[in-house]
Coordinates of C-alpha atoms and ligand atoms in Angstrom, one line a residue:
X1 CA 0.0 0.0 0.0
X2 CA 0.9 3.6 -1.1
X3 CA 2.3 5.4 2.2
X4 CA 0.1 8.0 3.4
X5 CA 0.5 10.6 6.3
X6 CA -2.5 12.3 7.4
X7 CA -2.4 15.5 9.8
X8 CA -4.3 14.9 13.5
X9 CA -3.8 17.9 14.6
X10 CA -2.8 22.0 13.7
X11 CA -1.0 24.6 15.2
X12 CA -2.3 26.6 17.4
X13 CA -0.3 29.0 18.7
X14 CA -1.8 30.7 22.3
X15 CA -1.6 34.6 22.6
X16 CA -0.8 37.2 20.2
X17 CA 2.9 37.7 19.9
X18 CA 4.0 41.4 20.6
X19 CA 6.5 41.2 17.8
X20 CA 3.8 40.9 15.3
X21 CA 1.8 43.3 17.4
X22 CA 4.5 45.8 16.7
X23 CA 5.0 45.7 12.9
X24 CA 2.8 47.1 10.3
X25 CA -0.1 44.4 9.1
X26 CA 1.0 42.3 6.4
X27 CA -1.1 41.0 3.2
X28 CA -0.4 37.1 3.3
X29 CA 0.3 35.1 0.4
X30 CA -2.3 33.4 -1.0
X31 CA -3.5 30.1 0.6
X32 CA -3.0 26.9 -1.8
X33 CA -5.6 26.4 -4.5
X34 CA -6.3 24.1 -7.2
X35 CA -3.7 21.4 -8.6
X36 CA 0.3 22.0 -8.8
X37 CA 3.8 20.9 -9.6
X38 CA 7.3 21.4 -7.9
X39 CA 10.2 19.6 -7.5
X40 CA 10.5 19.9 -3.4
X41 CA 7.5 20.8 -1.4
X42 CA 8.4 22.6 1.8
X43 CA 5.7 22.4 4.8
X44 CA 6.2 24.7 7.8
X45 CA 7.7 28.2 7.3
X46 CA 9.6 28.2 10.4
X47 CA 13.4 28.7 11.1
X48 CA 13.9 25.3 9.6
X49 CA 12.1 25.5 6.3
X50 CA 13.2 28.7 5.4
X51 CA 16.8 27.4 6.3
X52 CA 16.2 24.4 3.8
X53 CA 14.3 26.5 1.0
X54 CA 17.6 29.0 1.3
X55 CA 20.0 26.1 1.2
X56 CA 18.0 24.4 -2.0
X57 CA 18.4 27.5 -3.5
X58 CA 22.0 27.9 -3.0
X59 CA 22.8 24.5 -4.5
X60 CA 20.3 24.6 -7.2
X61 CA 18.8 28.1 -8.2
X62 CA 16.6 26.2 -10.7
X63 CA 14.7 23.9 -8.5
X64 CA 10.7 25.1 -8.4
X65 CA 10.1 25.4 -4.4
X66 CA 7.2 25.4 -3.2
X67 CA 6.2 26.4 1.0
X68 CA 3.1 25.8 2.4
X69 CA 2.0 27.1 6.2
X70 CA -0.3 26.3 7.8
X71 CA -0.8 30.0 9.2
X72 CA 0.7 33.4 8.7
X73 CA 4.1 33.8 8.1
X74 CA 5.7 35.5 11.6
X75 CA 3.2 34.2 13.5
X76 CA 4.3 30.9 14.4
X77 CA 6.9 30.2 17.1
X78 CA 9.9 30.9 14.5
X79 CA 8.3 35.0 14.6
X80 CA 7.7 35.1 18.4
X81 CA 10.4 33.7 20.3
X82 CA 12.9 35.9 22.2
X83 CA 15.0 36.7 19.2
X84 CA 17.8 34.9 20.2
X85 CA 20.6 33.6 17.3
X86 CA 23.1 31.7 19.6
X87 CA 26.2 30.8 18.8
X88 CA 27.8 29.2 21.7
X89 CA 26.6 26.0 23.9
X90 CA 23.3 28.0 25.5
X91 CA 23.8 24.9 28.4
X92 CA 27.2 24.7 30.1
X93 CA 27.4 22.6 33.0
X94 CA 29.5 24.0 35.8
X95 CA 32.1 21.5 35.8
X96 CA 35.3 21.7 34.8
X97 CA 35.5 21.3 31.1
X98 CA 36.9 18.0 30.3
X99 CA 38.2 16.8 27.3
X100 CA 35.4 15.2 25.9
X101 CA 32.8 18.0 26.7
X102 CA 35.9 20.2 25.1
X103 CA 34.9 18.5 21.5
X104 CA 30.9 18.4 22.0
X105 CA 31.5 21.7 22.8
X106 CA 33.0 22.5 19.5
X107 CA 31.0 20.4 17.3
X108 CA 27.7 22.7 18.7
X109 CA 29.9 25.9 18.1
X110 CA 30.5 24.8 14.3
X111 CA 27.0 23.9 13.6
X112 CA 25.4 26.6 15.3
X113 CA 28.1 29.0 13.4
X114 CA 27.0 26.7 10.6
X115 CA 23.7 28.1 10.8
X116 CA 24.6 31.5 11.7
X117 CA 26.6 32.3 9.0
X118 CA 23.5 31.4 6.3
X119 CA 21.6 34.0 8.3
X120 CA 24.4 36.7 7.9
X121 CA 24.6 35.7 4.4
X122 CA 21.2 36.4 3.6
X123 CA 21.3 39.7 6.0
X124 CA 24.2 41.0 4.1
X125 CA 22.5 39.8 0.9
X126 CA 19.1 41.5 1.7
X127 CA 21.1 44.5 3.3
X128 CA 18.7 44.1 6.7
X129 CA 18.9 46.7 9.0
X130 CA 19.7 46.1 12.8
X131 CA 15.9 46.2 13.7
X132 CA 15.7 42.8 12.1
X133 CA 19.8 41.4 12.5
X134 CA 21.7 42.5 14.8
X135 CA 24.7 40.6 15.4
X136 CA 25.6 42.6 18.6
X137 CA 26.1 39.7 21.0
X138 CA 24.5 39.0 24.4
X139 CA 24.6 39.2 27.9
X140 CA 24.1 36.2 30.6
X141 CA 22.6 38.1 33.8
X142 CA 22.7 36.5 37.2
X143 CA 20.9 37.9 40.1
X144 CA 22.5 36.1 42.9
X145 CA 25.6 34.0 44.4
X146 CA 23.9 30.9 42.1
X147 CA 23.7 32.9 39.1
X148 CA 27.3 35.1 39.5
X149 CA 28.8 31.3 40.5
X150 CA 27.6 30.0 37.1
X151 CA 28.3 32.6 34.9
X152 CA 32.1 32.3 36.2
X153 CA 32.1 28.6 36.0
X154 CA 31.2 29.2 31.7
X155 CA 33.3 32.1 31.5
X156 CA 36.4 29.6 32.6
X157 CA 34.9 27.1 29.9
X158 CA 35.2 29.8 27.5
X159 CA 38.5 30.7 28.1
X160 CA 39.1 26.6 27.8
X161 CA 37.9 27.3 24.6
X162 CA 39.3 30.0 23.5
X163 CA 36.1 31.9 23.1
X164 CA 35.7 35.6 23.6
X165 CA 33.8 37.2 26.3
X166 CA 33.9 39.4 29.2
X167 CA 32.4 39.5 32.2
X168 CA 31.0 42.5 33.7
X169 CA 30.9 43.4 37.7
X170 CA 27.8 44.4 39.3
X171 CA 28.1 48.6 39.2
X172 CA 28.6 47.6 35.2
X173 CA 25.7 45.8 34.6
X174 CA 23.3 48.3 36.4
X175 CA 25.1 50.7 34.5
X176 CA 23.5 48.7 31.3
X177 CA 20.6 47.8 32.6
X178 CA 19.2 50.7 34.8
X179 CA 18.9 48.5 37.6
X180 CA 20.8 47.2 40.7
X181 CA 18.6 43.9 40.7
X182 CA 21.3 42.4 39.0
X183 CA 25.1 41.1 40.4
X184 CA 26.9 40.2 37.7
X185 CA 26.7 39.9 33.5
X186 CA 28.5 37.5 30.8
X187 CA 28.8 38.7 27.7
X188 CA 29.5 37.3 24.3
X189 CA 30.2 38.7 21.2
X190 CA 28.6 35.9 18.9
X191 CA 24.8 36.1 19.2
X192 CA 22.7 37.6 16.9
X193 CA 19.3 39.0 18.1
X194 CA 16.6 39.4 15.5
X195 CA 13.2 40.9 15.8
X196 CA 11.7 37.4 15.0
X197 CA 8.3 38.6 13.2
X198 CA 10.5 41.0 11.2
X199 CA 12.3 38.3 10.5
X200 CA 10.6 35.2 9.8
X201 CA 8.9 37.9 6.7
X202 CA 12.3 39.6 5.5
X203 CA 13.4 35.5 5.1
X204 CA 10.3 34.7 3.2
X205 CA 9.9 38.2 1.4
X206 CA 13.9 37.2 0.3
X207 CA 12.7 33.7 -0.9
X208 CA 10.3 35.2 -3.0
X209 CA 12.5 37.1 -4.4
X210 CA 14.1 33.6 -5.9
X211 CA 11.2 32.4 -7.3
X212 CA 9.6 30.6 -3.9
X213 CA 6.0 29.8 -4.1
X214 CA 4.4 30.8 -0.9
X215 CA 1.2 29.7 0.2
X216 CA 0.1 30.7 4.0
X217 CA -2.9 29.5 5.5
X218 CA -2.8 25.9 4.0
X219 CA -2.5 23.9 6.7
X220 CA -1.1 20.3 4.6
X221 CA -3.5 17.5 5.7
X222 CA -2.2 14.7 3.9
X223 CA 1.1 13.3 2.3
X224 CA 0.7 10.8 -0.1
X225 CA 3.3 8.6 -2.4
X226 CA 2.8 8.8 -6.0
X227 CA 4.7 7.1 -8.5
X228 CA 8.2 7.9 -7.4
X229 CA 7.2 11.1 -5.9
X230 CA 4.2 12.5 -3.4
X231 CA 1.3 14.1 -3.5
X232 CA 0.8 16.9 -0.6
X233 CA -2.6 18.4 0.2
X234 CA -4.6 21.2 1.3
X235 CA -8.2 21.8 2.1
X236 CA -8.4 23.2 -1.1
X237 CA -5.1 22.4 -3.5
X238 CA -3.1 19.6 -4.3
X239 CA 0.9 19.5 -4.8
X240 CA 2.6 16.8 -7.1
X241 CA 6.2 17.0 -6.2
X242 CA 9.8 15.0 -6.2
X243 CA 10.5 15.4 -2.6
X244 CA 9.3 16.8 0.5
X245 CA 11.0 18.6 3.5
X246 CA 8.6 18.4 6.5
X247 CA 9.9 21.1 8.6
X248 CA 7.1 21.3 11.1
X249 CA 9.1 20.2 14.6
X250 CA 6.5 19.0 17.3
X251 CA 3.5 18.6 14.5
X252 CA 6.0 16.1 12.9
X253 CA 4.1 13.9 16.1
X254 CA 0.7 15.6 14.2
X255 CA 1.5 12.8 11.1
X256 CA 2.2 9.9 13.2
X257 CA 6.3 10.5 12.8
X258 CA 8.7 10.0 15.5
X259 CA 6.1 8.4 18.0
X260 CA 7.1 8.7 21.5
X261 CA 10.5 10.4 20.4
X262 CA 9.3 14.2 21.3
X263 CA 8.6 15.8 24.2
X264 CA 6.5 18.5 23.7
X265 CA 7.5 22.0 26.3
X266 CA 5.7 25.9 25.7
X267 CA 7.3 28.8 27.1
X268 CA 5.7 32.1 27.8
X269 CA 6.8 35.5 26.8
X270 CA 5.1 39.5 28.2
X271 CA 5.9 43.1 26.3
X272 CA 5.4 46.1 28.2
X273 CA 4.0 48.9 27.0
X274 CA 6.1 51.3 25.5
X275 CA 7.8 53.5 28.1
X276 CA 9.4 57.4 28.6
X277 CA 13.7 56.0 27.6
X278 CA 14.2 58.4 30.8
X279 CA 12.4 56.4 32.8
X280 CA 15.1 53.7 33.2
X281 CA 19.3 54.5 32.8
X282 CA 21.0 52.1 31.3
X283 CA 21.5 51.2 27.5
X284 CA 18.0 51.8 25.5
X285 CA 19.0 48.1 23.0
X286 CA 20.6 45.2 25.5
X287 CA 19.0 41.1 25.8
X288 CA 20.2 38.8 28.0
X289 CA 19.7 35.4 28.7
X290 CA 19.2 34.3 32.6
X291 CA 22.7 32.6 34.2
X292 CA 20.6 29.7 35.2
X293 CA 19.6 27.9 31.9
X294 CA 15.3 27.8 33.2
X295 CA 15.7 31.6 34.6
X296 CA 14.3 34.3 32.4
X297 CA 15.3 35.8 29.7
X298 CA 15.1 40.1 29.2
X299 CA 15.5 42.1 26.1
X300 CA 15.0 46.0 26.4
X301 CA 13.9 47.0 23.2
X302 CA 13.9 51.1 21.2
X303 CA 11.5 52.1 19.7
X304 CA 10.0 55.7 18.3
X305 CA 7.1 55.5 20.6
X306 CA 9.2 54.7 24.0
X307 CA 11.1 51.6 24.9
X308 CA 9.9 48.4 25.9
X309 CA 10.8 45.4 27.8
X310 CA 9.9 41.7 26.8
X311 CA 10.3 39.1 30.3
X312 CA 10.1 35.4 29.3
X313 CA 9.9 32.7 31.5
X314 CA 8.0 29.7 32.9
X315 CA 7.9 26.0 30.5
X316 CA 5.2 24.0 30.7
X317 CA 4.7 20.0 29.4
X318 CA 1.9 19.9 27.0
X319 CA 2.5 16.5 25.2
X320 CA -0.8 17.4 23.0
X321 CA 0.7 20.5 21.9
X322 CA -1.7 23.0 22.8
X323 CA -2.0 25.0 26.2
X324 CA -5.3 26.1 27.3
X325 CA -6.1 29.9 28.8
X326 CA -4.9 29.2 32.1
X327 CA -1.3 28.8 31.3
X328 CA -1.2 32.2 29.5
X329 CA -2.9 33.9 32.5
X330 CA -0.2 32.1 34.8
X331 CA 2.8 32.5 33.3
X332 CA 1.2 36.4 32.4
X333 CA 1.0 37.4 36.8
X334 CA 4.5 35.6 36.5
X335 CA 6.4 38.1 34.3
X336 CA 4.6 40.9 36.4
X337 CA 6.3 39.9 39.0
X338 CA 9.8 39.5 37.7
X339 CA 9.4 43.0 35.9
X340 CA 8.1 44.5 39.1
X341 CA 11.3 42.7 41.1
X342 CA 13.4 43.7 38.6
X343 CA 12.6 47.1 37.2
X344 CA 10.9 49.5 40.1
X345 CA 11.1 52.3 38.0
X346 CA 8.7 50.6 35.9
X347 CA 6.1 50.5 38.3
X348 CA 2.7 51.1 36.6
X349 CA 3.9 50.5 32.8
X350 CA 1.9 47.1 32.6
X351 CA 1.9 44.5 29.3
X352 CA 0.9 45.3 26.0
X353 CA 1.1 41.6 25.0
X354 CA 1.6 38.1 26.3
X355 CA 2.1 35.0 24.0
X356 CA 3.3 31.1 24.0
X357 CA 4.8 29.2 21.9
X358 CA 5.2 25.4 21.0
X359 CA 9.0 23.7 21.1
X360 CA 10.0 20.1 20.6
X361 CA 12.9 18.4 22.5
X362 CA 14.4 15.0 22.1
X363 CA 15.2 13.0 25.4
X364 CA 18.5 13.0 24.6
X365 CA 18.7 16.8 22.5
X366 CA 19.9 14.8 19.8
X367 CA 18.2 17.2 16.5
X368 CA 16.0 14.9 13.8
X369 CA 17.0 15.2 9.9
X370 CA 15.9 11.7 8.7
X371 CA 14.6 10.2 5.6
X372 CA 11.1 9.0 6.7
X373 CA 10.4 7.9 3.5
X374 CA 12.3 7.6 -0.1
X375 CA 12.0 11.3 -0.8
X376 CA 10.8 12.7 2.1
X377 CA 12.6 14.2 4.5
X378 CA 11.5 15.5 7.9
X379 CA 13.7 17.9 10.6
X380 CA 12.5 18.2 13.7
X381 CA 13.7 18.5 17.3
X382 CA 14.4 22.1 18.0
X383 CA 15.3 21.8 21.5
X384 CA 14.4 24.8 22.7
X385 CA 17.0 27.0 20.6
X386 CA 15.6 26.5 17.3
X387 CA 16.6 29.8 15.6
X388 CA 20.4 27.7 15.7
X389 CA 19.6 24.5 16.0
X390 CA 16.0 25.0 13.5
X391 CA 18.3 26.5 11.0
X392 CA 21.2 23.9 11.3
X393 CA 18.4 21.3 10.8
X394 CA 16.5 23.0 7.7
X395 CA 20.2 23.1 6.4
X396 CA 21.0 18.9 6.6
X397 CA 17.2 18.6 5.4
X398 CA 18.0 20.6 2.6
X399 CA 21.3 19.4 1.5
X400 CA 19.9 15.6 2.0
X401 CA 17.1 16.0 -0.1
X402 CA 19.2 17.0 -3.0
X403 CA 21.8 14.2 -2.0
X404 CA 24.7 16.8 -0.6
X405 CA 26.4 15.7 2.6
X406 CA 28.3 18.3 4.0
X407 CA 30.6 18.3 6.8
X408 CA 27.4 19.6 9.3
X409 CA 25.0 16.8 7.5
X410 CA 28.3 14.5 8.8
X411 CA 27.9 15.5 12.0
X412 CA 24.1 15.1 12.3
X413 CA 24.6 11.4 10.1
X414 CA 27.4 11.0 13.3
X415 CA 24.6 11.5 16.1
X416 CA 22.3 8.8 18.0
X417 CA 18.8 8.5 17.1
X418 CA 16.3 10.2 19.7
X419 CA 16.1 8.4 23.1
X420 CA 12.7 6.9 23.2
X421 CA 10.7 8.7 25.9
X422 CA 9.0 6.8 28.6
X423 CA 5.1 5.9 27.9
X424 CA 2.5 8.0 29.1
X425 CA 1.3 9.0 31.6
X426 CA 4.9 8.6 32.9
X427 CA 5.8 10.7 30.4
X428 CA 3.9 13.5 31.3
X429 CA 4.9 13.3 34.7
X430 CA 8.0 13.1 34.7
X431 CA 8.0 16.0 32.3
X432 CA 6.3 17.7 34.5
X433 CA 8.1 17.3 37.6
X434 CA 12.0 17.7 35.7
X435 CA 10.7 21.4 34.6
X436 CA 9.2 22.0 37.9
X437 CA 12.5 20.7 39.7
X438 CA 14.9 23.1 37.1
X439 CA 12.5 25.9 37.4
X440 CA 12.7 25.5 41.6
X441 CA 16.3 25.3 41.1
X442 CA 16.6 28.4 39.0
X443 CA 15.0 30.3 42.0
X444 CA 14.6 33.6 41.1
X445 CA 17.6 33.9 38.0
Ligands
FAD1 C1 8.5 32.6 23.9 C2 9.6 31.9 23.2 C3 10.9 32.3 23.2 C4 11.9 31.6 22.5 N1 13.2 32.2 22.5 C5 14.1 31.6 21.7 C6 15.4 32.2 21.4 O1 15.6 33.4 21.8 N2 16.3 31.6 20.7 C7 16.0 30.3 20.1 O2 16.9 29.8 19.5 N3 14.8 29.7 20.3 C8 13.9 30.3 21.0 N4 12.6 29.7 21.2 C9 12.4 28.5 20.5 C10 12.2 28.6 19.0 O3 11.2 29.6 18.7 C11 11.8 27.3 18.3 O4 12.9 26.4 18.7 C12 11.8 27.4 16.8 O5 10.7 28.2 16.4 C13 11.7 26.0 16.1 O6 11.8 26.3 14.7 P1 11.2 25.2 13.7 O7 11.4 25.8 12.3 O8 11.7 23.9 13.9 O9 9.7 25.1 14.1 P2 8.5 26.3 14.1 O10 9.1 27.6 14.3 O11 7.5 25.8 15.0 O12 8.0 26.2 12.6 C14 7.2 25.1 12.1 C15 6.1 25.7 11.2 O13 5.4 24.6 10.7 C16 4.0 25.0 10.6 N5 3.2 23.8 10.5 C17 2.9 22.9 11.5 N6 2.1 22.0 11.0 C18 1.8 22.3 9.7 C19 1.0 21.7 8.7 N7 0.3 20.6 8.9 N8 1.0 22.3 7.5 C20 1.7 23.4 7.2 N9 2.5 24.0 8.1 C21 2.5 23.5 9.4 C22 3.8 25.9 11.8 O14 2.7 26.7 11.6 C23 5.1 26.6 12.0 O15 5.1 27.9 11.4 C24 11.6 30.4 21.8 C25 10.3 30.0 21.8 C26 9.3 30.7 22.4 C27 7.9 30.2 22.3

């Protein structure tokens, strides 16, 4: 019998994200319609299709792409994340570094630089202003002895690796922030921070430009084989095609792929109203990530009508990748309370908007490029820092499906298959309890 996958479920993503908020309204493309051909069908317009529609490109400028998504491009979790373009291990442990954590070390650096570096190339390409790349770096912010402990554990494991960075004393990183809530700062020169709505569209936008075919709001309900090729469908269009990447992370569970392979996490993310600059010293464009991998993260950002702050925190374990209300509202009285602790000058601003968003994680972080099917190709596993590790996978989908295997496809063809995850309701569980146990042991980085 002819393989067929058929979609159980769409995104939903909870919230309206406050980087879409902030950006003029956008025309989208128009959804799928009617019968057509193409040699590689793209599904999901995330960090790792785009990555594999830009990759095609490069090796083959004459291939006939086409992307479907299921929503608006810029709305799903690729356009509403915390903007974050790592290039450095985003987990260190606070050991020592020893040898063999020296070359896993650099393996991540040169894949996530991998990925990077097609990013900058399209900036450059595109000539993008800062307000969508900005490859200014990042801080690490602690809060306490914890925090200040573990950013000096990583800076000594950067040093190790002969990574730049520099790490900034208390009275320095009020002076950047405005605020004396904070002890100590890591910073490093390597991550790029986009606005991710802005983004997400500049990517496609730049696609189109290379003859992409675009269609948002077609959610793809069924894959099915067809001669030596597939068949992909919409509610209302059909897609012959050669191959298919199916870049859709967690949904990849949605078609009945990597069964009890993913563990599906949200995290929550506030933006304050726009604020009086004078309000708060400090530097008026900084983002840091927390010193404890499950604190929160902060990005101040400029803007003509005032600044604003964006607090995220708070995961959650939602293994049927939706969150309810609730969550929002929960994880909403949360970032109140970590601006308020945080920022006292900001007393009264408030949130504009709050927002989730859906990630997928292996057991074992191991990312998923595999060939489900002659032809069709699925990346997955984004865990947690997709804009790297979502762009390094659209890369190896990319290059597979056209039979390249580059020195990063090498290293992903190098790496175990996902851990199997324990059956439910064991699962969910022990989910549940391993983020509440990080989160506790974040306290309040
Ligand atoms: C609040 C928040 C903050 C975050 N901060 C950061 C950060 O700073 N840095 C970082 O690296 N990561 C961050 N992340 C994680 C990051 O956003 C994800 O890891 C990343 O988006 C995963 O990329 P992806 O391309 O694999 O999947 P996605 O971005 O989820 O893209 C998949 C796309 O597939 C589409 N799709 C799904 N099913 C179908 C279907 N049936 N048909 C058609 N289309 C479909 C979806 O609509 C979606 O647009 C954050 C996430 C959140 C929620």
């Amino acid at each position: 019998m002819a393989p067929v996958l058929t979609a159980r479920a769409f995104p939903r993503h909870p919230g309206v994200s406050g980087w879409v908020a902030m950006l003029s309204p956008r025309v989208p493309a128009q959804a799928l319609d009617g019968r057509q051909t193409a040699d590689v069908v793209v599904i999901g317009a995330g960090f790792a299709g785009l990555a594999a529609a830009r990759r095609m490109f490069q090796l083959d400028p004459s291939l006939r792409i086409l992307m479907l998504e299921a929503g608006q491009v810029g709305e799903g979790p690729a356009g509403r994340n915390s903007g974050f373009i790592i290039d450095l291990p985003h987990e260190v442990s606070a050991d020592s570094l020893g040898s063999d954590q020296a070359d896993h070390a650099r393996r991540d650096i040169f894949n996530n630089r991998t990925a990077l570096a097609l990013v900058q190339d399209m900036a450059e390409e595109q000539g993008w202003g800062t307000e969508i790349f900005n490859p200014c770096g990042r801080y690490s912010i602690a809060r306490g002895a914890k925090g200040d402990h573990h950013l000096q554990e990583y800076a000594a494991q950067l040093t190790a690796l002969g990574e730049a960075h520099r790490l900034l004393s208390s009275a320095e990183t009020a002076a950047l922030t405005g605020s004396s809530a904070f002890s100590a700062a890591l910073y490093t020169p390597g991550t790029a921070l986009i606005q991710p709505a802005a983004f997400v569209r500049a990517c496609a936008d730049a696609l189109q430009a290379r003859r992409l075919r675009l269609h948002e709001q077609s959610p793809v309900r069924r894959i099915t084989r067809q001669g030596a090729g597939w068949q992909v469908e919409t509610a209302q269009g059909q897609v012959a095609t050669g191959r298919v990447v199916l870049a859709v992370n967690g949904h990849a569970q949605s078609f009945g792929l990597l069964p009890g392979r993913l563990m599906h996490v949200f995290t929550y993310a506030s933006l304050t109203r726009p604020f009086d600059p004078r309000r708060l010293g400090g530097a008026r464009d900084w983002a840091a990530t927390p010193a404890l991998p499950m604190g929160t993260t902060l990005r101040r950002i400029a803007g003509a009508d005032g600044d604003r702050l964006l607090v995220r925190s708070r995961y959650s374990y939602n293994p049927g990748l939706t969150v309810g209300e609730g969550a929002l509202r929960r994880a909403g009285q949360l970032h109140d309370r970590k601006l308020a602790s945080r920022f006292p000058a900001l007393a009264g601003v408030g949130m504009d908007h709050r927002w989730g968003g859906a990630m997928a994680l292996t057991w074992n972080s191991v990312p998923v490029v595999e060939e489900v099917e002659p032809g069709l190709w699925l990346a997955a596993g984004c865990n947690g820092v997709g804009a790297t590790n979502a762009t390094a996978n659209g890369i190896v989908a990319g290059e597979r499906a056209l039979g390249v295997l580059s020195a990063l496809g090498r290293d992903y063809a190098a790496a175990p298959p996902p851990k199997r995850i324990p059956p439910e309701p064991f699962a969910t569980i022990g989910g549940k309890v391993a983020l509440g146990w990080k989160e506790w042991r974040a306290g309040d980085e």
